[in-house]
């Protein structure tokens, strides 16, 4: 079962998912089974945190973005993209020693 959190938790069919992909990407993206695979709570939490990090980054709220990177690194301490992003956020805050580390 796929629920849409942006529309009150409405249940979506595979056809509706493909229609949404078509609206965003034209007919260049095809829905496949891997896109609809169930995920565990840890994976869902990481996805939500990455979405928050993106939102905070776009708002130039670098302090909150750093905190989100820290939470993501709690989930996966070896995630290179989170180390990179945390460094970039620290640099944006003028914390160059922390950015370099």
PDB file of C-alpha atoms in Angstrom, residues 4-84:
ATOM      1  CA  UNK A   4       0.522  10.005  -0.130  1.00  0.00           C
ATOM      2  CA  UNK A   5       1.514  12.109   2.905  1.00  0.00           C
ATOM      3  CA  UNK A   6       0.865  15.352   1.023  1.00  0.00           C
ATOM      4  CA  UNK A   7      -2.793  14.530   0.352  1.00  0.00           C
ATOM      5  CA  UNK A   8      -4.081  13.344   3.718  1.00  0.00           C
ATOM      6  CA  UNK A   9      -2.603   9.868   3.446  1.00  0.00           C
ATOM      7  CA  UNK A  10      -4.636   8.968   0.366  1.00  0.00           C
ATOM      8  CA  UNK A  11      -3.957   5.491  -1.014  1.00  0.00           C
ATOM      9  CA  UNK A  12      -2.397   5.500  -4.481  1.00  0.00           C
ATOM     10  CA  UNK A  13      -2.563   2.811  -7.146  1.00  0.00           C
ATOM     11  CA  UNK A  14       0.360   1.979  -9.414  1.00  0.00           C
ATOM     12  CA  UNK A  15      -1.410   3.824 -12.237  1.00  0.00           C
ATOM     13  CA  UNK A  16      -1.757   6.949 -10.098  1.00  0.00           C
ATOM     14  CA  UNK A  17       1.922   6.768  -9.208  1.00  0.00           C
ATOM     15  CA  UNK A  18       2.832   6.569 -12.893  1.00  0.00           C
ATOM     16  CA  UNK A  19       0.556   9.547 -13.627  1.00  0.00           C
ATOM     17  CA  UNK A  20       2.415  11.588 -11.006  1.00  0.00           C
ATOM     18  CA  UNK A  21       5.754  10.602 -12.487  1.00  0.00           C
ATOM     19  CA  UNK A  22       4.477  11.628 -15.918  1.00  0.00           C
ATOM     20  CA  UNK A  23       3.454  15.051 -14.594  1.00  0.00           C
ATOM     21  CA  UNK A  24       6.905  15.659 -13.168  1.00  0.00           C
ATOM     22  CA  UNK A  25       9.136  13.971 -15.754  1.00  0.00           C
ATOM     23  CA  UNK A  26       6.946  13.718 -18.826  1.00  0.00           C
ATOM     24  CA  UNK A  27       7.051  10.169 -20.104  1.00  0.00           C
ATOM     25  CA  UNK A  28      10.783   9.828 -19.403  1.00  0.00           C
ATOM     26  CA  UNK A  29      10.433   7.973 -16.079  1.00  0.00           C
ATOM     27  CA  UNK A  30       8.795   4.581 -15.796  1.00  0.00           C
ATOM     28  CA  UNK A  31       7.533   3.155 -12.537  1.00  0.00           C
ATOM     29  CA  UNK A  32       9.206  -0.093 -11.548  1.00  0.00           C
ATOM     30  CA  UNK A  33       8.692  -2.505  -8.673  1.00  0.00           C
ATOM     31  CA  UNK A  34      11.752  -1.218  -6.800  1.00  0.00           C
ATOM     32  CA  UNK A  35      10.127   2.181  -6.464  1.00  0.00           C
ATOM     33  CA  UNK A  36       7.204   0.616  -4.625  1.00  0.00           C
ATOM     34  CA  UNK A  37       9.197  -1.699  -2.373  1.00  0.00           C
ATOM     35  CA  UNK A  38       8.396  -1.533   1.322  1.00  0.00           C
ATOM     36  CA  UNK A  39      10.966   0.104   3.542  1.00  0.00           C
ATOM     37  CA  UNK A  40      11.751  -0.163   7.212  1.00  0.00           C
ATOM     38  CA  UNK A  41      11.366   2.611   9.782  1.00  0.00           C
ATOM     39  CA  UNK A  42      15.078   3.514   9.655  1.00  0.00           C
ATOM     40  CA  UNK A  43      14.954   4.034   5.888  1.00  0.00           C
ATOM     41  CA  UNK A  44      11.787   6.108   6.167  1.00  0.00           C
ATOM     42  CA  UNK A  45      13.333   8.251   8.906  1.00  0.00           C
ATOM     43  CA  UNK A  46      16.447   8.844   6.790  1.00  0.00           C
ATOM     44  CA  UNK A  47      14.293   9.915   3.852  1.00  0.00           C
ATOM     45  CA  UNK A  48      12.339  12.350   6.006  1.00  0.00           C
ATOM     46  CA  UNK A  49      15.563  13.772   7.427  1.00  0.00           C
ATOM     47  CA  UNK A  50      17.064  14.217   3.951  1.00  0.00           C
ATOM     48  CA  UNK A  51      13.903  16.082   2.913  1.00  0.00           C
ATOM     49  CA  UNK A  52      14.242  18.366   5.950  1.00  0.00           C
ATOM     50  CA  UNK A  53      17.931  18.939   5.187  1.00  0.00           C
ATOM     51  CA  UNK A  54      17.010  20.011   1.670  1.00  0.00           C
ATOM     52  CA  UNK A  55      14.302  22.374   2.946  1.00  0.00           C
ATOM     53  CA  UNK A  56      16.629  23.960   5.501  1.00  0.00           C
ATOM     54  CA  UNK A  57      19.409  24.275   2.956  1.00  0.00           C
ATOM     55  CA  UNK A  58      17.127  26.074   0.502  1.00  0.00           C
ATOM     56  CA  UNK A  59      16.096  28.463   3.295  1.00  0.00           C
ATOM     57  CA  UNK A  60      19.753  29.094   4.187  1.00  0.00           C
ATOM     58  CA  UNK A  61      18.983  27.751   7.656  1.00  0.00           C
ATOM     59  CA  UNK A  62      22.402  26.151   7.882  1.00  0.00           C
ATOM     60  CA  UNK A  63      22.324  25.547  11.619  1.00  0.00           C
ATOM     61  CA  UNK A  64      19.228  23.370  11.370  1.00  0.00           C
ATOM     62  CA  UNK A  65      20.688  21.641   8.308  1.00  0.00           C
ATOM     63  CA  UNK A  66      23.839  20.796  10.302  1.00  0.00           C
ATOM     64  CA  UNK A  67      21.699  19.304  13.043  1.00  0.00           C
ATOM     65  CA  UNK A  68      19.876  17.180  10.470  1.00  0.00           C
ATOM     66  CA  UNK A  69      23.204  16.005   9.045  1.00  0.00           C
ATOM     67  CA  UNK A  70      24.200  14.983  12.552  1.00  0.00           C
ATOM     68  CA  UNK A  71      21.008  12.913  12.888  1.00  0.00           C
ATOM     69  CA  UNK A  72      21.629  11.303   9.504  1.00  0.00           C
ATOM     70  CA  UNK A  73      25.163  10.449  10.602  1.00  0.00           C
ATOM     71  CA  UNK A  74      23.720   8.881  13.751  1.00  0.00           C
ATOM     72  CA  UNK A  75      21.824   6.555  11.406  1.00  0.00           C
ATOM     73  CA  UNK A  76      24.785   5.922   9.081  1.00  0.00           C
ATOM     74  CA  UNK A  77      28.155   7.165  10.389  1.00  0.00           C
ATOM     75  CA  UNK A  78      29.922   6.285   7.124  1.00  0.00           C
ATOM     76  CA  UNK A  79      27.630   8.165   4.726  1.00  0.00           C
ATOM     77  CA  UNK A  80      30.069  10.303   2.703  1.00  0.00           C
ATOM     78  CA  UNK A  81      27.372  12.641   1.361  1.00  0.00           C
ATOM     79  CA  UNK A  82      26.312  13.540   4.902  1.00  0.00           C
ATOM     80  CA  UNK A  83      29.887  14.314   5.925  1.00  0.00           C
ATOM     81  CA  UNK A  84      30.228  16.462   2.808  1.00  0.00           C
TER      82      UNK A  84
END
